[in-house]
Amino acid sequence: MKPEPKVVSMSRVIETARLVLRPWQVSDADAALAIYADPAVRRWLAPADLPMTAGEMRLRLQQWRTDDLTSTGCIGHWAVADSSTSVVVGAMVLDHAPGTESLAIGWALAAEARGRGYATEAGDALVRWAIHERGAVEVFALVQPGNVRARSTAERIGMEWVTELGHLDGGGRYQVYRIRHGDLDYEDEA
């Protein structure tokens, strides 16, 4: 059983045992660029027009902060930081699944952070936050079929495979994973 994430304030800060999910700061541009420009991450992301320079990344982080406050489609973008060092180790996003009121989660990790369970820990916390704090009925993850790491993370979060669909832009396919309130594991909570 996993404990509920601690929501620190309405500023969308979420704490787990090892991580802090917090809004991106413009000063995080280098860390964000290291994550999003990594070919191992970039190949799975859409759109493909992600920033390639620190200046472009700063502008994107500013855009995300504005979107997080004003957009009806995006719930939020979070930097994932190691709580003991404050080093940004990953990124999370939560927005409305295309054409629905359901939410879709996405994640990416810095190369040196992979294999430590950070994506699962952050993803689980964000799913719980979405369901308990935002009242989401379900949260989806859209995973390209060849992305074995993302598929495994979705499953470790507790998501179940639902179907495979074509991309909205006509290019390629993706697998749909879903978790609902009743799927959350509470057995270890005290």
PDB file of C-alpha atoms in Angstrom:
ATOM      1  CA  MET A   1       0.000   0.000   0.000  1.00  0.00           C
ATOM      2  CA  LYS A   2       1.297   3.389  -0.954  1.00  0.00           C
ATOM      3  CA  PRO A   3       0.785   6.435   1.247  1.00  0.00           C
ATOM      4  CA  GLU A   4      -1.037   9.365  -0.261  1.00  0.00           C
ATOM      5  CA  PRO A   5       1.257  12.078  -1.594  1.00  0.00           C
ATOM      6  CA  LYS A   6       1.509  15.170   0.541  1.00  0.00           C
ATOM      7  CA  VAL A   7       0.186  18.257  -1.247  1.00  0.00           C
ATOM      8  CA  VAL A   8       2.064  21.171   0.283  1.00  0.00           C
ATOM      9  CA  SER A   9      -0.076  24.023  -1.002  1.00  0.00           C
ATOM     10  CA  MET A  10      -2.368  25.124  -3.766  1.00  0.00           C
ATOM     11  CA  SER A  11       0.777  25.878  -5.783  1.00  0.00           C
ATOM     12  CA  ARG A  12       0.669  22.236  -6.880  1.00  0.00           C
ATOM     13  CA  VAL A  13       3.697  21.089  -4.929  1.00  0.00           C
ATOM     14  CA  ILE A  14       3.510  17.355  -4.229  1.00  0.00           C
ATOM     15  CA  GLU A  15       5.954  15.539  -1.973  1.00  0.00           C
ATOM     16  CA  THR A  16       6.721  11.823  -1.929  1.00  0.00           C
ATOM     17  CA  ALA A  17       9.207   9.864   0.159  1.00  0.00           C
ATOM     18  CA  ARG A  18      12.114  10.863  -2.111  1.00  0.00           C
ATOM     19  CA  LEU A  19      10.802  13.476  -4.503  1.00  0.00           C
ATOM     20  CA  VAL A  20       9.226  16.900  -4.781  1.00  0.00           C
ATOM     21  CA  LEU A  21       6.993  17.629  -7.769  1.00  0.00           C
ATOM     22  CA  ARG A  22       6.922  21.396  -8.183  1.00  0.00           C
ATOM     23  CA  PRO A  23       6.181  23.978 -10.846  1.00  0.00           C
ATOM     24  CA  TRP A  24       9.032  24.617 -13.269  1.00  0.00           C
ATOM     25  CA  GLN A  25      11.151  27.712 -12.696  1.00  0.00           C
ATOM     26  CA  VAL A  26      12.925  29.552 -15.504  1.00  0.00           C
ATOM     27  CA  SER A  27      16.164  28.770 -13.636  1.00  0.00           C
ATOM     28  CA  ASP A  28      15.494  25.058 -14.346  1.00  0.00           C
ATOM     29  CA  ALA A  29      16.136  25.565 -18.077  1.00  0.00           C
ATOM     30  CA  ASP A  30      19.440  23.677 -18.188  1.00  0.00           C
ATOM     31  CA  ALA A  31      18.029  20.700 -16.269  1.00  0.00           C
ATOM     32  CA  ALA A  32      14.879  20.665 -18.409  1.00  0.00           C
ATOM     33  CA  LEU A  33      16.921  20.860 -21.603  1.00  0.00           C
ATOM     34  CA  ALA A  34      19.110  17.952 -20.464  1.00  0.00           C
ATOM     35  CA  ILE A  35      15.948  15.874 -20.063  1.00  0.00           C
ATOM     36  CA  TYR A  36      14.041  16.907 -23.191  1.00  0.00           C
ATOM     37  CA  ALA A  37      17.017  17.097 -25.580  1.00  0.00           C
ATOM     38  CA  ASP A  38      18.197  13.605 -24.637  1.00  0.00           C
ATOM     39  CA  PRO A  39      17.653  11.433 -27.740  1.00  0.00           C
ATOM     40  CA  ALA A  40      16.458   8.557 -25.528  1.00  0.00           C
ATOM     41  CA  VAL A  41      13.610  10.814 -24.299  1.00  0.00           C
ATOM     42  CA  ARG A  42      13.024  12.909 -27.389  1.00  0.00           C
ATOM     43  CA  ARG A  43      12.259   9.954 -29.650  1.00  0.00           C
ATOM     44  CA  TRP A  44       9.097   9.202 -27.671  1.00  0.00           C
ATOM     45  CA  LEU A  45       7.774  12.729 -27.314  1.00  0.00           C
ATOM     46  CA  ALA A  46       5.319  14.695 -29.385  1.00  0.00           C
ATOM     47  CA  PRO A  47       5.448  17.314 -30.651  1.00  0.00           C
ATOM     48  CA  ALA A  48       8.905  16.953 -32.067  1.00  0.00           C
ATOM     49  CA  ASP A  49       9.479  20.725 -31.880  1.00  0.00           C
ATOM     50  CA  LEU A  50      10.803  20.642 -28.330  1.00  0.00           C
ATOM     51  CA  PRO A  51      13.477  23.219 -27.507  1.00  0.00           C
ATOM     52  CA  MET A  52      17.080  22.511 -28.446  1.00  0.00           C
ATOM     53  CA  THR A  53      18.801  25.457 -26.708  1.00  0.00           C
ATOM     54  CA  ALA A  54      18.721  26.788 -23.152  1.00  0.00           C
ATOM     55  CA  GLY A  55      17.116  30.011 -24.416  1.00  0.00           C
ATOM     56  CA  GLU A  56      14.343  28.093 -26.178  1.00  0.00           C
ATOM     57  CA  MET A  57      13.860  25.989 -23.061  1.00  0.00           C
ATOM     58  CA  ARG A  58      13.522  29.098 -20.854  1.00  0.00           C
ATOM     59  CA  LEU A  59      10.805  30.376 -23.183  1.00  0.00           C
ATOM     60  CA  ARG A  60       9.048  27.000 -23.085  1.00  0.00           C
ATOM     61  CA  LEU A  61       9.178  26.918 -19.265  1.00  0.00           C
ATOM     62  CA  GLN A  62       7.646  30.403 -19.171  1.00  0.00           C
ATOM     63  CA  GLN A  63       4.943  29.215 -21.581  1.00  0.00           C
ATOM     64  CA  TRP A  64       4.250  26.162 -19.413  1.00  0.00           C
ATOM     65  CA  ARG A  65       3.929  28.299 -16.279  1.00  0.00           C
ATOM     66  CA  THR A  66       1.409  30.517 -18.091  1.00  0.00           C
ATOM     67  CA  ASP A  67      -0.468  27.495 -19.468  1.00  0.00           C
ATOM     68  CA  ASP A  68      -0.598  25.939 -16.002  1.00  0.00           C
ATOM     69  CA  LEU A  69      -2.370  29.024 -14.705  1.00  0.00           C
ATOM     70  CA  THR A  70      -4.599  29.882 -17.648  1.00  0.00           C
ATOM     71  CA  SER A  71      -5.156  26.889 -19.920  1.00  0.00           C
ATOM     72  CA  THR A  72      -8.269  24.768 -19.695  1.00  0.00           C
ATOM     73  CA  GLY A  73      -6.507  21.855 -21.418  1.00  0.00           C
ATOM     74  CA  CYS A  74      -3.375  21.628 -19.301  1.00  0.00           C
ATOM     75  CA  ILE A  75      -3.572  20.855 -15.608  1.00  0.00           C
ATOM     76  CA  GLY A  76       0.132  21.306 -15.031  1.00  0.00           C
ATOM     77  CA  HIS A  77       3.775  20.720 -15.790  1.00  0.00           C
ATOM     78  CA  TRP A  78       6.016  19.709 -12.898  1.00  0.00           C
ATOM     79  CA  ALA A  79       9.745  19.521 -12.341  1.00  0.00           C
ATOM     80  CA  VAL A  80      10.579  16.375 -10.381  1.00  0.00           C
ATOM     81  CA  ALA A  81      13.367  17.053  -7.902  1.00  0.00           C
ATOM     82  CA  ASP A  82      15.248  14.800  -5.515  1.00  0.00           C
ATOM     83  CA  SER A  83      14.031  15.975  -2.098  1.00  0.00           C
ATOM     84  CA  SER A  84      17.439  15.515  -0.452  1.00  0.00           C
ATOM     85  CA  THR A  85      19.450  17.455  -3.059  1.00  0.00           C
ATOM     86  CA  SER A  86      16.846  19.584  -4.911  1.00  0.00           C
ATOM     87  CA  VAL A  87      18.400  18.369  -8.189  1.00  0.00           C
ATOM     88  CA  VAL A  88      15.827  18.113 -10.992  1.00  0.00           C
ATOM     89  CA  VAL A  89      15.682  14.453 -12.030  1.00  0.00           C
ATOM     90  CA  GLY A  90      12.598  14.436 -14.221  1.00  0.00           C
ATOM     91  CA  ALA A  91       9.453  16.025 -15.578  1.00  0.00           C
ATOM     92  CA  MET A  92       5.736  15.303 -15.317  1.00  0.00           C
ATOM     93  CA  VAL A  93       2.739  16.665 -17.199  1.00  0.00           C
ATOM     94  CA  LEU A  94      -0.964  16.243 -16.648  1.00  0.00           C
ATOM     95  CA  ASP A  95      -3.482  17.465 -19.191  1.00  0.00           C
ATOM     96  CA  HIS A  96      -6.814  16.562 -20.660  1.00  0.00           C
ATOM     97  CA  ALA A  97      -6.786  13.513 -22.912  1.00  0.00           C
ATOM     98  CA  PRO A  98      -7.642  14.540 -26.485  1.00  0.00           C
ATOM     99  CA  GLY A  99     -11.347  15.249 -26.854  1.00  0.00           C
ATOM    100  CA  THR A 100     -12.280  14.231 -23.298  1.00  0.00           C
ATOM    101  CA  GLU A 101     -12.533  15.432 -19.729  1.00  0.00           C
ATOM    102  CA  SER A 102     -10.271  12.563 -18.674  1.00  0.00           C
ATOM    103  CA  LEU A 103      -6.677  13.326 -17.772  1.00  0.00           C
ATOM    104  CA  ALA A 104      -3.507  12.055 -19.425  1.00  0.00           C
ATOM    105  CA  ILE A 105      -0.179  11.815 -17.618  1.00  0.00           C
ATOM    106  CA  GLY A 106       3.277  11.977 -19.141  1.00  0.00           C
ATOM    107  CA  TRP A 107       6.791  11.735 -17.724  1.00  0.00           C
ATOM    108  CA  ALA A 108      10.443  11.916 -18.664  1.00  0.00           C
ATOM    109  CA  LEU A 109      13.596  11.342 -16.634  1.00  0.00           C
ATOM    110  CA  ALA A 110      17.145  12.597 -16.786  1.00  0.00           C
ATOM    111  CA  ALA A 111      19.523   9.881 -17.972  1.00  0.00           C
ATOM    112  CA  GLU A 112      21.283   9.612 -14.603  1.00  0.00           C
ATOM    113  CA  ALA A 113      17.931   9.206 -12.785  1.00  0.00           C
ATOM    114  CA  ARG A 114      16.667   6.214 -14.743  1.00  0.00           C
ATOM    115  CA  GLY A 115      16.358   2.842 -13.060  1.00  0.00           C
ATOM    116  CA  ARG A 116      15.719   4.233  -9.555  1.00  0.00           C
ATOM    117  CA  GLY A 117      11.917   4.083  -9.560  1.00  0.00           C
ATOM    118  CA  TYR A 118      11.507   7.869  -9.748  1.00  0.00           C
ATOM    119  CA  ALA A 119       9.050   7.816 -12.661  1.00  0.00           C
ATOM    120  CA  THR A 120       6.856   5.297 -10.858  1.00  0.00           C
ATOM    121  CA  GLU A 121       7.002   7.203  -7.560  1.00  0.00           C
ATOM    122  CA  ALA A 122       6.249  10.564  -9.174  1.00  0.00           C
ATOM    123  CA  GLY A 123       3.609   9.083 -11.487  1.00  0.00           C
ATOM    124  CA  ASP A 124       1.816   7.350  -8.620  1.00  0.00           C
ATOM    125  CA  ALA A 125       1.796  10.574  -6.598  1.00  0.00           C
ATOM    126  CA  LEU A 126       0.489  12.625  -9.519  1.00  0.00           C
ATOM    127  CA  VAL A 127      -2.247  10.088 -10.315  1.00  0.00           C
ATOM    128  CA  ARG A 128      -3.366  10.123  -6.667  1.00  0.00           C
ATOM    129  CA  TRP A 129      -3.281  13.921  -6.643  1.00  0.00           C
ATOM    130  CA  ALA A 130      -5.359  14.036  -9.846  1.00  0.00           C
ATOM    131  CA  ILE A 131      -7.962  11.641  -8.462  1.00  0.00           C
ATOM    132  CA  HIS A 132      -8.158  12.961  -4.893  1.00  0.00           C
ATOM    133  CA  GLU A 133      -7.440  16.680  -5.324  1.00  0.00           C
ATOM    134  CA  ARG A 134      -8.745  17.311  -8.852  1.00  0.00           C
ATOM    135  CA  GLY A 135     -11.602  14.797  -8.745  1.00  0.00           C
ATOM    136  CA  ALA A 136     -10.467  12.959 -11.872  1.00  0.00           C
ATOM    137  CA  VAL A 137     -12.485   9.834 -12.576  1.00  0.00           C
ATOM    138  CA  GLU A 138      -9.611   8.238 -14.485  1.00  0.00           C
ATOM    139  CA  VAL A 139      -6.109   9.030 -15.667  1.00  0.00           C
ATOM    140  CA  PHE A 140      -4.635   7.745 -18.917  1.00  0.00           C
ATOM    141  CA  ALA A 141      -1.109   7.282 -20.209  1.00  0.00           C
ATOM    142  CA  LEU A 142      -0.547   7.238 -23.972  1.00  0.00           C
ATOM    143  CA  VAL A 143       2.482   5.073 -24.738  1.00  0.00           C
ATOM    144  CA  GLN A 144       4.066   4.302 -28.087  1.00  0.00           C
ATOM    145  CA  PRO A 145       4.164   0.506 -28.538  1.00  0.00           C
ATOM    146  CA  GLY A 146       7.967   0.302 -28.655  1.00  0.00           C
ATOM    147  CA  ASN A 147       8.479   2.322 -25.469  1.00  0.00           C
ATOM    148  CA  VAL A 148       9.047  -0.588 -23.104  1.00  0.00           C
ATOM    149  CA  ARG A 149      10.225   1.608 -20.198  1.00  0.00           C
ATOM    150  CA  ALA A 150       7.089   3.782 -20.329  1.00  0.00           C
ATOM    151  CA  ARG A 151       4.846   0.747 -20.585  1.00  0.00           C
ATOM    152  CA  SER A 152       6.538  -0.794 -17.534  1.00  0.00           C
ATOM    153  CA  THR A 153       6.215   2.467 -15.598  1.00  0.00           C
ATOM    154  CA  ALA A 154       2.507   2.734 -16.398  1.00  0.00           C
ATOM    155  CA  GLU A 155       2.005  -0.807 -15.167  1.00  0.00           C
ATOM    156  CA  ARG A 156       4.017  -0.186 -11.964  1.00  0.00           C
ATOM    157  CA  ILE A 157       1.846   2.887 -11.289  1.00  0.00           C
ATOM    158  CA  GLY A 158      -1.106   0.490 -11.386  1.00  0.00           C
ATOM    159  CA  MET A 159      -2.426   1.344 -14.822  1.00  0.00           C
ATOM    160  CA  GLU A 160      -3.970  -1.312 -17.024  1.00  0.00           C
ATOM    161  CA  TRP A 161      -3.736  -1.568 -20.791  1.00  0.00           C
ATOM    162  CA  VAL A 162      -7.032  -0.553 -22.429  1.00  0.00           C
ATOM    163  CA  THR A 163      -6.509  -0.447 -26.190  1.00  0.00           C
ATOM    164  CA  GLU A 164      -4.235   0.591 -29.028  1.00  0.00           C
ATOM    165  CA  LEU A 165      -5.179   3.553 -31.204  1.00  0.00           C
ATOM    166  CA  GLY A 166      -3.771   5.581 -34.062  1.00  0.00           C
ATOM    167  CA  HIS A 167      -2.181   8.978 -33.428  1.00  0.00           C
ATOM    168  CA  LEU A 168      -4.481  11.924 -33.996  1.00  0.00           C
ATOM    169  CA  ASP A 169      -2.094  13.291 -36.623  1.00  0.00           C
ATOM    170  CA  GLY A 170      -2.178  10.018 -38.542  1.00  0.00           C
ATOM    171  CA  GLY A 171       1.404   9.031 -37.756  1.00  0.00           C
ATOM    172  CA  GLY A 172       1.962   5.839 -35.827  1.00  0.00           C
ATOM    173  CA  ARG A 173       0.046   4.236 -32.990  1.00  0.00           C
ATOM    174  CA  TYR A 174      -0.086   4.397 -29.231  1.00  0.00           C
ATOM    175  CA  GLN A 175      -1.177   2.127 -26.429  1.00  0.00           C
ATOM    176  CA  VAL A 176      -3.658   3.469 -23.909  1.00  0.00           C
ATOM    177  CA  TYR A 177      -3.235   2.675 -20.211  1.00  0.00           C
ATOM    178  CA  ARG A 178      -5.770   3.715 -17.575  1.00  0.00           C
ATOM    179  CA  ILE A 179      -6.164   3.889 -13.809  1.00  0.00           C
ATOM    180  CA  ARG A 180      -9.330   4.692 -11.878  1.00  0.00           C
ATOM    181  CA  HIS A 181      -9.958   5.483  -8.231  1.00  0.00           C
ATOM    182  CA  GLY A 182     -10.931   1.883  -7.489  1.00  0.00           C
ATOM    183  CA  ASP A 183      -7.618   0.681  -8.954  1.00  0.00           C
ATOM    184  CA  LEU A 184      -5.535   2.559  -6.384  1.00  0.00           C
ATOM    185  CA  ASP A 185      -3.708   0.360  -3.914  1.00  0.00           C
ATOM    186  CA  TYR A 186      -4.364   1.292  -0.269  1.00  0.00           C
ATOM    187  CA  GLU A 187      -3.359  -1.886   1.587  1.00  0.00           C
ATOM    188  CA  ASP A 188      -0.095  -0.500   3.038  1.00  0.00           C
ATOM    189  CA  GLU A 189      -1.583   2.705   4.404  1.00  0.00           C
ATOM    190  CA  ALA A 190      -1.757   3.034   8.142  1.00  0.00           C
TER     191      ALA A 190
END
